[in-house]
XYZ file of C-alpha atoms in Angstrom:
727
model
C 32.479 -42.124 79.862
C 34.777 -40.364 77.383
C 32.808 -41.833 74.444
C 29.494 -40.587 75.874
C 31.009 -37.183 76.440
C 32.265 -37.100 72.836
C 28.811 -37.976 71.506
C 27.187 -35.363 73.714
C 29.585 -32.665 72.521
C 29.113 -33.652 68.868
C 25.329 -33.532 69.238
C 25.493 -30.202 71.046
C 27.720 -28.818 68.310
C 25.263 -30.011 65.616
C 22.270 -28.536 67.467
C 24.142 -25.252 67.657
C 24.962 -25.412 63.914
C 21.367 -26.130 62.884
C 20.066 -23.401 65.132
C 22.452 -20.807 63.733
C 22.523 -21.676 60.013
C 19.730 -21.849 57.487
C 20.365 -22.548 53.839
C 17.215 -20.607 53.055
C 14.683 -18.818 55.272
C 12.164 -16.852 53.265
C 8.641 -15.670 54.173
C 8.662 -13.035 51.380
C 7.776 -10.203 53.778
C 9.131 -6.827 52.629
C 12.243 -5.645 54.454
C 11.537 -1.985 53.752
C 8.784 0.184 52.338
C 10.827 0.844 49.215
C 11.395 -2.838 48.416
C 9.771 -3.742 45.081
C 10.865 -7.382 44.769
C 12.149 -10.032 47.207
C 15.918 -9.804 47.469
C 17.872 -12.526 45.668
C 14.966 -13.869 43.630
C 14.788 -13.748 39.822
C 11.856 -11.990 38.173
C 10.997 -13.781 34.911
C 7.807 -13.035 32.987
C 4.985 -14.714 34.878
C 6.485 -14.234 38.360
C 4.775 -11.854 40.796
C 5.026 -10.789 44.450
C 1.602 -11.076 46.010
C -0.082 -9.858 49.203
C -3.245 -11.426 50.599
C -4.523 -9.890 53.842
C -1.033 -8.876 54.866
C 0.586 -12.196 53.940
C 3.257 -11.933 51.258
C 4.200 -14.813 48.943
C 5.655 -15.392 45.501
C 3.591 -16.579 42.545
C 4.318 -18.197 39.196
C 1.618 -17.948 36.519
C 2.019 -19.893 33.304
C 2.387 -17.469 30.396
C 2.533 -19.841 27.432
C 1.426 -23.480 27.115
C 4.394 -25.842 27.066
C 6.934 -23.225 28.175
C 9.038 -23.521 31.342
C 8.621 -20.887 34.071
C 11.282 -21.185 36.777
C 12.554 -19.189 39.786
C 16.184 -20.334 39.674
C 18.510 -19.783 42.629
C 21.832 -21.190 43.739
C 22.190 -21.734 47.487
C 25.641 -21.922 49.072
C 25.868 -24.817 51.533
C 27.488 -24.368 54.958
C 30.571 -26.490 55.550
C 30.004 -29.794 57.291
C 26.314 -30.143 56.409
C 25.404 -33.797 55.827
C 21.596 -33.608 55.696
C 18.900 -30.993 55.183
C 15.272 -30.544 56.118
C 13.163 -28.437 53.762
C 9.682 -27.180 54.644
C 7.377 -24.824 52.757
C 3.812 -23.872 51.963
C 2.373 -24.119 48.493
C -0.874 -23.537 46.651
C -1.576 -24.846 43.142
C -4.609 -23.637 41.164
C -5.848 -24.075 37.608
C -3.137 -26.624 36.809
C -3.263 -28.339 33.419
C -0.355 -30.724 32.965
C 1.730 -30.677 29.771
C 2.318 -33.447 27.250
C 4.564 -35.523 29.552
C 3.613 -36.934 32.939
C 6.278 -34.805 34.655
C 5.105 -31.549 33.112
C 3.586 -30.202 36.337
C 4.248 -27.877 39.287
C 7.434 -28.940 41.039
C 10.469 -27.949 43.055
C 13.672 -29.449 41.673
C 17.013 -29.417 43.488
C 20.471 -30.421 42.340
C 23.767 -30.552 44.233
C 27.004 -29.360 42.602
C 30.604 -29.520 43.773
C 32.921 -26.528 43.864
C 33.713 -27.018 40.155
C 30.000 -27.006 39.314
C 29.900 -30.691 38.481
C 26.625 -32.485 39.129
C 26.894 -35.000 41.975
C 25.257 -38.352 42.507
C 22.543 -38.685 45.144
C 20.152 -35.889 44.206
C 16.915 -35.109 46.113
C 13.714 -36.249 44.486
C 11.670 -33.405 43.036
C 8.663 -32.310 45.091
C 5.844 -32.227 42.539
C 2.113 -31.588 42.300
C 0.161 -32.813 39.292
C -3.190 -31.455 40.466
C -4.638 -28.451 42.288
C -4.310 -28.246 46.059
C -7.175 -27.451 48.440
C -5.881 -24.007 49.326
C -2.542 -23.620 51.062
C -0.838 -26.874 52.116
C 2.275 -27.439 54.217
C 5.055 -29.633 52.804
C 8.241 -31.072 54.252
C 11.038 -33.312 53.045
C 14.463 -34.379 54.295
C 17.433 -35.580 52.287
C 21.112 -36.420 52.567
C 23.779 -34.096 51.212
C 26.284 -35.935 48.979
C 29.953 -35.743 49.844
C 31.698 -32.809 48.163
C 28.511 -30.747 47.754
C 29.212 -27.033 47.602
C 26.070 -25.503 46.081
C 22.406 -26.453 45.775
C 20.533 -25.455 42.653
C 17.014 -24.586 43.857
C 14.458 -24.594 41.041
C 10.729 -24.144 41.776
C 8.900 -24.125 38.460
C 5.860 -24.687 36.327
C 7.451 -27.344 34.130
C 6.066 -26.981 30.602
C 2.452 -27.010 31.815
C -0.457 -25.993 29.615
C -1.765 -23.630 32.330
C -1.628 -23.056 36.062
C -0.634 -20.926 39.056
C 1.992 -22.021 41.614
C 2.205 -20.035 44.896
C 5.064 -20.503 47.426
C 5.591 -19.185 50.965
C 7.511 -19.775 54.202
C 10.510 -21.567 52.694
C 12.800 -23.015 55.362
C 15.847 -25.214 54.767
C 18.145 -26.108 57.630
C 20.795 -28.725 58.539
C 19.652 -31.794 60.456
C 21.317 -34.902 61.902
C 22.095 -37.309 59.048
C 22.162 -40.537 61.090
C 18.442 -41.263 60.951
C 18.293 -40.635 57.199
C 21.316 -42.849 56.594
C 19.836 -45.678 58.594
C 16.520 -45.336 56.762
C 18.288 -45.215 53.387
C 20.300 -48.343 54.179
C 17.194 -50.213 55.289
C 15.285 -49.100 52.186
C 18.182 -50.168 49.990
C 18.166 -53.663 51.497
C 14.402 -53.923 51.148
C 14.481 -52.742 47.534
C 17.297 -55.154 46.716
C 15.270 -58.058 48.060
C 12.158 -56.977 46.156
C 14.205 -56.564 42.983
C 15.768 -60.007 43.410
C 12.399 -61.671 43.897
C 10.874 -59.831 40.950
C 13.851 -60.686 38.740
C 13.556 -64.388 39.544
C 9.855 -64.259 38.725
C 10.586 -62.577 35.379
C 13.280 -65.117 34.562
C 10.957 -68.049 35.325
C 8.303 -66.543 33.087
C 10.874 -66.008 30.315
C 12.032 -69.622 30.608
C 8.434 -70.761 30.155
C 8.040 -68.590 27.036
C 11.269 -70.054 25.653
C 10.150 -73.638 26.323
C 6.796 -73.079 24.639
C 7.992 -71.064 21.626
C 11.660 -72.035 21.140
C 12.070 -68.262 21.373
C 12.001 -65.576 24.055
C 9.575 -63.657 21.828
C 6.099 -65.131 22.195
C 4.101 -65.241 18.950
C 7.022 -63.901 16.906
C 5.144 -64.754 13.709
C 2.235 -62.474 14.809
C -0.329 -65.077 13.728
C -1.961 -66.031 17.049
C -4.942 -63.818 17.976
C -6.866 -65.628 20.679
C -9.602 -63.033 21.142
C -9.864 -62.077 17.454
C -9.396 -58.383 18.171
C -6.973 -57.847 15.278
C -4.007 -57.468 17.648
C -1.618 -60.449 17.804
C -1.344 -62.107 21.203
C 1.513 -60.750 23.348
C 1.944 -57.708 21.077
C 1.172 -54.187 22.243
C -1.334 -51.567 21.256
C 0.034 -49.465 18.465
C 0.516 -45.732 18.226
C 0.280 -43.485 15.208
C 2.223 -44.659 12.134
C 2.261 -48.286 13.302
C -0.161 -50.986 12.228
C -0.710 -54.724 11.949
C -1.164 -55.652 8.308
C -2.283 -58.821 6.550
C -1.077 -59.873 3.112
C -2.107 -63.181 1.503
C -3.133 -64.484 4.920
C 0.156 -63.471 6.570
C 0.134 -60.921 9.405
C 3.102 -58.623 10.107
C 4.042 -55.375 11.859
C 4.308 -52.191 9.779
C 6.000 -48.878 10.563
C 5.340 -45.974 8.225
C 6.967 -42.528 8.195
C 6.589 -39.396 6.106
C 7.846 -36.884 8.689
C 11.623 -36.531 9.130
C 11.093 -34.606 12.360
C 9.771 -37.686 14.144
C 11.015 -41.172 14.870
C 8.510 -43.990 14.344
C 9.277 -46.849 16.735
C 7.737 -49.981 18.211
C 8.990 -50.416 21.783
C 9.098 -53.687 23.680
C 11.058 -55.107 26.634
C 11.825 -58.822 26.331
C 12.703 -60.603 29.567
C 15.581 -63.083 29.517
C 15.761 -66.477 31.180
C 18.448 -67.046 33.796
C 22.070 -67.784 32.885
C 21.759 -66.782 29.229
C 25.192 -65.776 27.930
C 24.493 -65.211 24.235
C 21.477 -64.674 21.997
C 20.601 -64.809 18.339
C 17.911 -62.444 17.076
C 16.532 -63.266 13.638
C 13.680 -61.693 11.698
C 12.324 -60.956 8.252
C 11.936 -57.375 7.152
C 10.851 -55.522 4.048
C 11.937 -51.925 3.536
C 10.123 -49.809 0.963
C 10.842 -46.279 -0.304
C 13.460 -45.623 2.385
C 14.822 -42.101 2.086
C 17.589 -41.397 4.572
C 17.329 -38.385 6.881
C 19.832 -35.617 7.448
C 22.214 -37.567 9.689
C 24.089 -40.777 8.804
C 22.045 -42.768 11.354
C 18.670 -41.509 10.108
C 17.658 -44.794 8.511
C 15.709 -47.999 9.104
C 17.072 -49.895 12.087
C 16.343 -52.330 14.888
C 17.873 -50.989 18.097
C 18.794 -53.446 20.845
C 19.757 -52.420 24.387
C 20.264 -54.625 27.445
C 18.737 -53.632 30.807
C 19.562 -54.648 34.364
C 16.980 -55.438 37.024
C 16.447 -51.731 37.732
C 15.931 -50.838 34.083
C 19.378 -49.271 33.703
C 20.985 -49.631 30.290
C 24.054 -51.851 30.107
C 26.856 -52.117 27.590
C 26.406 -54.444 24.649
C 23.465 -54.727 22.328
C 23.755 -52.968 18.992
C 21.703 -52.033 15.955
C 20.739 -53.801 12.757
C 20.250 -51.110 10.131
C 19.799 -50.349 6.454
C 20.049 -47.060 4.607
C 18.141 -48.255 1.570
C 15.100 -50.303 0.555
C 15.188 -54.082 0.223
C 14.164 -56.146 -2.768
C 11.108 -57.658 -1.101
C 11.362 -59.586 2.157
C 14.883 -60.072 3.513
C 16.070 -62.318 6.349
C 18.426 -60.763 8.903
C 20.043 -62.021 12.080
C 22.308 -60.676 14.801
C 24.247 -62.471 17.543
C 24.590 -60.746 20.899
C 26.683 -61.393 23.971
C 24.566 -60.872 27.077
C 26.335 -58.619 29.608
C 26.534 -59.632 33.230
C 23.479 -58.496 35.250
C 21.265 -58.210 32.142
C 17.704 -59.364 32.762
C 15.949 -57.915 29.713
C 16.472 -56.683 26.169
C 14.923 -53.526 24.762
C 13.658 -54.332 21.262
C 13.084 -51.175 19.204
C 12.477 -51.437 15.449
C 12.408 -47.863 14.156
C 12.299 -45.567 11.191
C 14.823 -43.196 12.724
C 13.928 -39.711 11.441
C 13.886 -40.874 7.826
C 12.394 -38.527 5.268
C 9.996 -41.293 4.287
C 9.719 -45.049 4.187
C 7.943 -48.217 5.268
C 9.354 -51.009 7.455
C 7.531 -54.359 7.635
C 8.622 -56.994 10.196
C 7.727 -60.656 10.674
C 8.957 -64.023 11.996
C 10.921 -62.701 14.964
C 12.942 -65.249 16.966
C 15.186 -64.558 19.961
C 16.933 -67.658 21.294
C 20.000 -68.570 23.383
C 23.081 -69.712 21.478
C 26.566 -70.931 22.369
C 28.574 -68.013 23.724
C 32.035 -69.459 23.004
C 32.364 -68.275 19.368
C 31.079 -64.834 20.302
C 33.458 -64.551 23.244
C 36.374 -65.529 21.007
C 35.319 -62.961 18.417
C 34.970 -60.317 21.123
C 38.463 -61.066 22.401
C 39.833 -60.572 18.888
C 37.829 -57.395 18.466
C 39.060 -56.035 21.801
C 42.619 -56.886 20.778
C 42.162 -55.069 17.463
C 40.557 -52.089 19.193
C 43.547 -51.836 21.528
C 45.910 -52.104 18.550
C 44.100 -49.309 16.695
C 43.750 -46.996 19.689
C 46.128 -44.063 19.696
C 46.050 -41.254 22.221
C 46.252 -37.698 20.976
C 49.656 -36.137 21.502
C 50.714 -32.845 23.024
C 52.352 -30.454 20.601
C 56.134 -30.819 20.279
C 57.084 -27.711 18.234
C 60.765 -28.569 18.482
C 60.048 -31.573 16.208
C 57.882 -29.761 13.665
C 59.076 -29.302 10.092
C 59.962 -25.844 8.819
C 57.558 -23.876 6.662
C 57.448 -24.624 2.933
C 57.415 -22.152 0.079
C 57.452 -22.453 -3.694
C 60.704 -21.941 -5.615
C 60.158 -22.412 -9.339
C 58.540 -25.798 -9.764
C 59.836 -27.157 -6.443
C 59.132 -26.842 -2.731
C 61.815 -25.548 -0.373
C 61.791 -25.353 3.410
C 62.841 -22.364 5.478
C 66.448 -23.562 5.412
C 66.473 -23.514 1.609
C 66.514 -27.285 1.166
C 64.271 -28.904 -1.426
C 61.455 -31.049 0.019
C 59.806 -33.859 -1.945
C 56.411 -34.696 -0.441
C 55.541 -38.400 -0.564
C 52.765 -40.002 1.447
C 49.151 -41.041 1.488
C 45.574 -39.936 1.881
C 44.077 -40.913 5.240
C 40.345 -40.797 4.467
C 37.023 -41.253 6.297
C 36.466 -37.808 7.832
C 34.667 -36.894 4.608
C 32.009 -39.568 5.257
C 32.246 -40.143 9.017
C 32.566 -37.117 11.329
C 34.235 -39.306 13.957
C 36.801 -40.627 11.500
C 38.000 -44.219 11.274
C 41.378 -44.917 12.878
C 42.708 -41.547 11.755
C 45.531 -41.151 14.273
C 46.708 -44.763 14.010
C 46.780 -44.544 10.215
C 48.831 -41.345 10.352
C 51.329 -43.075 12.618
C 51.640 -46.055 10.274
C 52.076 -43.926 7.117
C 54.787 -41.805 8.724
C 56.520 -44.207 11.132
C 56.269 -47.525 9.281
C 55.759 -46.686 5.598
C 58.269 -43.802 5.590
C 55.899 -41.133 4.277
C 56.466 -37.454 4.993
C 53.018 -36.069 4.117
C 49.394 -36.854 4.969
C 46.442 -35.681 2.881
C 43.417 -35.427 5.182
C 40.040 -35.136 3.395
C 37.451 -33.151 5.384
C 33.986 -31.763 4.832
C 32.624 -28.316 5.676
C 29.240 -29.844 6.518
C 30.776 -31.617 9.515
C 33.027 -28.662 10.388
C 29.982 -26.395 10.740
C 27.703 -29.196 12.082
C 26.350 -29.715 15.565
C 29.351 -31.875 16.514
C 31.729 -29.459 14.838
C 33.916 -28.894 17.899
C 34.701 -32.611 18.197
C 35.338 -32.732 14.449
C 37.735 -29.791 14.619
C 39.479 -31.383 17.594
C 40.158 -34.563 15.624
C 41.602 -32.477 12.769
C 43.753 -30.645 15.322
C 44.949 -33.960 16.778
C 45.805 -35.165 13.256
C 47.813 -32.004 12.578
C 49.747 -32.387 15.840
C 50.347 -36.117 15.253
C 51.758 -35.321 11.803
C 53.799 -32.255 12.756
C 55.352 -33.999 15.768
C 56.905 -36.446 13.290
C 58.442 -33.679 11.224
C 55.936 -34.297 8.415
C 53.389 -32.168 6.564
C 49.592 -32.342 6.437
C 47.493 -31.333 3.440
C 44.051 -30.251 4.640
C 41.746 -31.229 1.768
C 38.232 -29.801 1.463
C 36.771 -32.902 -0.144
C 34.157 -31.337 -2.393
C 33.345 -31.528 -6.105
C 32.249 -29.459 -9.134
C 32.983 -25.806 -8.350
C 33.448 -23.580 -5.281
C 30.497 -22.125 -3.388
C 30.407 -19.412 -0.742
C 30.172 -22.019 2.032
C 33.546 -23.355 0.895
C 35.073 -19.883 1.223
C 33.492 -19.636 4.683
C 35.180 -22.903 5.621
C 38.574 -21.687 4.453
C 38.237 -18.396 6.307
C 37.822 -20.347 9.543
C 40.298 -23.130 8.835
C 42.969 -20.754 7.529
C 42.538 -18.549 10.607
C 43.170 -21.564 12.842
C 46.158 -22.947 10.911
C 47.495 -19.619 9.693
C 51.228 -19.988 9.004
C 51.397 -23.359 10.756
C 54.650 -24.762 9.330
C 53.208 -28.249 8.782
C 49.861 -27.383 7.142
C 49.059 -26.892 3.454
C 45.581 -26.073 2.117
C 44.037 -28.156 -0.714
C 41.169 -25.806 -1.570
C 38.772 -28.175 -3.366
C 39.081 -31.875 -3.986
C 37.856 -32.406 -7.561
C 36.497 -29.521 -9.662
C 34.720 -30.566 -12.851
C 31.914 -29.725 -15.241
C 32.754 -26.052 -15.857
C 34.806 -23.906 -18.233
C 38.245 -22.624 -17.223
C 36.765 -19.137 -16.942
C 34.163 -20.267 -14.400
C 36.748 -22.513 -12.727
C 38.956 -19.521 -11.971
C 36.675 -16.507 -11.727
C 33.248 -17.964 -10.945
C 29.949 -17.899 -12.765
C 26.908 -20.064 -13.257
C 27.462 -23.821 -13.185
C 24.722 -25.486 -15.196
C 22.635 -28.387 -13.966
C 24.350 -31.700 -14.573
C 22.894 -33.682 -17.454
C 24.600 -36.950 -16.510
C 26.044 -38.467 -13.371
C 29.616 -37.699 -12.408
C 32.243 -39.992 -10.922
C 31.406 -38.885 -7.385
C 27.740 -39.904 -7.821
C 28.788 -43.527 -7.436
C 29.359 -42.758 -3.747
C 26.274 -40.588 -3.082
C 22.741 -41.331 -1.909
C 19.864 -40.650 -4.288
C 19.011 -37.483 -2.366
C 22.604 -36.228 -2.489
C 22.770 -37.030 -6.203
C 19.830 -34.713 -6.797
C 21.477 -31.948 -4.770
C 24.761 -32.479 -6.566
C 23.093 -32.182 -9.979
C 21.528 -28.761 -9.421
C 22.872 -25.671 -11.114
C 24.343 -22.908 -8.938
C 26.431 -19.744 -8.959
C 30.093 -20.536 -8.309
C 32.531 -18.092 -6.745
C 35.543 -19.653 -8.513
C 38.884 -20.999 -7.291
C 40.449 -17.543 -7.071
C 37.872 -16.623 -4.424
C 39.040 -19.569 -2.296
C 42.654 -18.409 -2.599
C 41.520 -14.904 -1.626
C 39.585 -16.253 1.388
C 42.772 -17.881 2.685
C 45.053 -14.922 2.044
C 42.622 -12.431 3.603
C 43.160 -14.156 6.957
C 46.880 -13.399 6.754
C 47.703 -17.079 6.182
C 50.785 -17.516 3.942
C 50.520 -21.336 3.839
C 50.988 -22.955 0.434
C 47.613 -23.408 -1.281
C 46.919 -26.404 -3.521
C 44.555 -25.939 -6.446
C 43.073 -28.857 -8.387
C 42.308 -28.536 -12.099
C 39.280 -29.599 -14.136
C 38.141 -33.123 -15.064
C 38.055 -34.187 -11.417
C 41.339 -32.367 -10.689
C 43.133 -34.249 -13.487
C 43.430 -31.643 -16.244
C 45.764 -28.715 -15.525
C 46.163 -27.561 -19.123
C 44.304 -24.292 -18.556
C 46.919 -23.141 -16.040
C 49.341 -22.439 -18.912
C 46.619 -20.694 -20.915
C 45.991 -17.712 -18.666
C 43.989 -19.296 -15.847
C 46.646 -19.615 -13.153
C 45.414 -18.183 -9.839
C 46.978 -15.143 -8.153
C 48.716 -16.043 -4.890
C 48.703 -12.475 -3.499
C 52.202 -12.782 -2.089
C 51.778 -15.999 -0.108
C 54.204 -18.897 0.089
C 53.057 -20.057 -3.317
C 50.608 -22.223 -5.229
C 50.954 -25.920 -5.940
C 48.622 -27.392 -8.555
C 46.981 -30.765 -7.969
C 46.237 -33.588 -10.384
C 44.392 -36.835 -9.618
C 45.609 -39.684 -11.810
C 43.896 -43.061 -12.196
C 44.231 -45.921 -14.734
C 41.566 -44.491 -17.040
C 43.271 -41.124 -17.479
C 45.357 -40.449 -20.609
C 47.398 -37.648 -22.220
C 49.625 -37.155 -19.184
C 51.929 -34.719 -20.975
C 49.255 -32.146 -21.817
C 47.158 -32.719 -18.725
C 49.829 -32.163 -16.074
C 53.442 -32.763 -17.132
C 53.658 -29.518 -19.101
C 52.465 -27.623 -16.039
C 55.004 -29.508 -13.883
C 57.793 -27.780 -15.806
C 56.710 -24.401 -14.387
C 54.830 -25.110 -11.153
C 55.144 -27.653 -8.343
C 52.629 -30.468 -8.723
C 50.874 -32.588 -6.100
C 49.514 -35.855 -7.457
C 46.868 -35.605 -4.748
C 45.162 -38.894 -5.537
C 46.713 -41.806 -7.392
C 46.247 -45.568 -7.338
C 44.822 -48.678 -8.966
C 42.722 -51.583 -7.757
C 42.549 -55.191 -8.911
C 38.765 -54.747 -8.974
C 38.020 -52.189 -11.655
C 35.590 -49.343 -11.046
C 31.999 -49.973 -12.095
C 31.083 -46.368 -12.841
C 32.857 -46.551 -16.203
C 33.520 -49.284 -18.797
C 36.157 -51.733 -17.592
C 37.907 -51.694 -20.964
C 38.795 -48.019 -20.426
C 40.752 -48.921 -17.292
C 44.306 -50.201 -17.615
C 45.240 -53.277 -15.578
C 47.006 -52.529 -12.335
C 50.046 -54.723 -12.974
C 51.201 -52.589 -15.918
C 49.878 -49.221 -14.733
C 51.133 -49.119 -11.123
C 54.895 -49.538 -11.728
C 54.786 -47.127 -14.667
C 52.878 -44.488 -12.651
C 55.323 -44.742 -9.762
C 58.172 -44.543 -12.261
C 56.666 -41.329 -13.649
C 56.354 -39.814 -10.171
C 59.961 -40.685 -9.383
C 61.368 -39.528 -12.741
C 59.817 -36.069 -12.452
C 59.929 -35.981 -8.621
C 56.237 -35.144 -8.442
C 54.849 -34.699 -4.942
C 52.248 -37.409 -4.301
C 49.723 -38.730 -1.818
C 48.417 -42.191 -2.674
C 44.718 -43.023 -2.546
C 44.062 -44.466 -0.113
C 45.032 -45.705 3.336
C 41.758 -47.488 4.150
C 40.654 -51.086 3.527
C 37.184 -50.060 2.362
C 37.817 -47.206 -0.091
C 39.140 -48.036 -3.549
C 41.833 -48.020 -4.796
C 42.711 -49.822 -1.571
C 46.211 -49.724 -0.149
C 45.247 -51.901 2.829
C 43.827 -55.435 3.016
C 42.382 -54.779 6.475
C 43.024 -52.830 9.657
C 46.167 -54.827 10.421
C 47.696 -52.479 7.820
C 48.851 -55.306 5.576
C 49.303 -53.744 2.117
C 47.277 -54.917 -0.861
C 49.360 -56.759 -3.476
C 48.080 -54.634 -6.361
C 48.743 -51.139 -4.936
C 49.628 -50.916 -1.256
C 52.746 -53.097 -1.599
C 54.189 -51.048 -4.445
C 53.303 -47.706 -2.829
C 54.973 -48.801 0.411
C 58.075 -49.870 -1.526
C 58.201 -46.537 -3.352
C 57.911 -44.642 -0.046
C 60.729 -46.827 1.248
C 63.018 -45.815 -1.619
C 62.581 -48.580 -4.215
C 62.916 -47.326 -7.802
C 60.241 -47.979 -10.415
C 60.550 -47.616 -14.179
C 58.330 -45.554 -16.434
C 57.730 -47.676 -19.523
C 55.792 -45.066 -21.507
C 53.614 -41.997 -21.131
C 49.853 -42.505 -21.309
């Protein structure tokens, strides 16, 4: 009896709630003679308040083909509401849908929590893709997700070409949620059973394809054409920029692009047989005239994504890619672990927003392979990923070093003690905006190799790019990681030739952020070269390059062309001025000519003016092919503090210059370290990365290379080296 009474009272309470509260109740009738627009409704261009024979309603009329027209409102939900019923009248006339199937007349709704986060379990949009026969009544009911605070209510003409959307008598009120929950549970069970049956059917079909072709891709060689229609059996109809080509009797798929604004892609979903744990995809491709697009991933690639039974993307997969053309046909393969619940693989060869290029594909095979080696490799990779992962740290100002300033040819801290900077470059943010193990490498240099300075190369293109905030955050995390260890960070703008206005713009922003930060020094330009000392300091025209420079060995063909063009330089003094104008007193580091090697002009009237800051340190980059140390930088070291900003040698000599001009590492390295120690030159070795020469690391276990990393680590640890002679 008590339970029945409780249910009766709960139901009575709900009936009372639904009778008293409406989320929206709008018939668009004017509330006063002076009212010119319905209260609470937006009035974008194309919206109008209409009256037909005394009946008021609101109208949306498309103003521009392909442009959204929306009446956006946010509706506050009453507490305790678990389900809603929405009813309305609508009239759609003259509708012409847009380019996509969902570009129509629709009412979209979206629940948010109190913090304005989107919630799961959103109502389906109520849409019309054709005209109605006059006014029609509509109704829908839906559950309210837990934690919902606000409902975004968005009737719109969604990017249609043309059309008129009229709305009237909007009513939304709470209803009992039990019936909807029961219906949703039953529908979920029914859908799960249908999905299971369909999945089994797909897997049986895939197993048959595998048995007949020794591959999950039927007709992977594109030769079979049973109806002679020119389209290979089991392959799809092609869109613009795709074609089936024949060459010497061999048929293959071709993708062709000459528009960097568009991606050219062949899309296919390949079903998998049951219980497949690992796959090998192999194919032949030929890439011709590939010109990379504006982003690092704008190249030729085969994208692979696993799908579950509902078409949802799963983890795993990966891309096979190339940024350049191949020398004729090339065979490629990729092994893939199949994630649990995967029933299909999206296969998407693409020219991903390349400036131009042709991709030909043939002889595609997708077959199951033994998963054990892949699982073992994954375990090792996961272990390495965990080893390399480092969380960003909160600032610990009590551990930061004190600010440096120049005293004669030395650096002193705020307490008046001399500081000798010794450390390493931690590169990759100049070629990868996400960096490569930046924070872990900083930890190893400072905590394990006993360095006290990090040189961090960065690029203004990424700083000002679309992911600039994430890029700046990583730089910030690197600064904090370094400063928390009582060490210093040299922020290096890793650019070449001569300063441009965009470089000054970078320093205005960066210097404003790190103004007077005790741990941060500013290296204004990585490697100036190819100008006179007058232009180097004061600016002027930098002529077009007549031959490739050292940096061209690391650039794409497109970037080489850009790098070769003549331009008007603002000069190094302008970069110093850009920093000082922000009020930043941080030490600035200025590299000389000849790729920041030659500092001789500094003693001949071309020293920069510091404008009363904490001082200028001049930078030299010394490698085994550089000679005349005394004139190039040692003379300057008698008057000014020097940073040997890049230094190192590799067992594999550089290919961008004759090998005979490069001294062997085993004689050069100990002598160079002996020079640094004899004159107490500040230095940051190049570089703490296993893939950028001269390499200090064998791999990402941080084992030092025997030809440079070992000796650099020993020098940082206090071992003395002997200078045999000056070069």
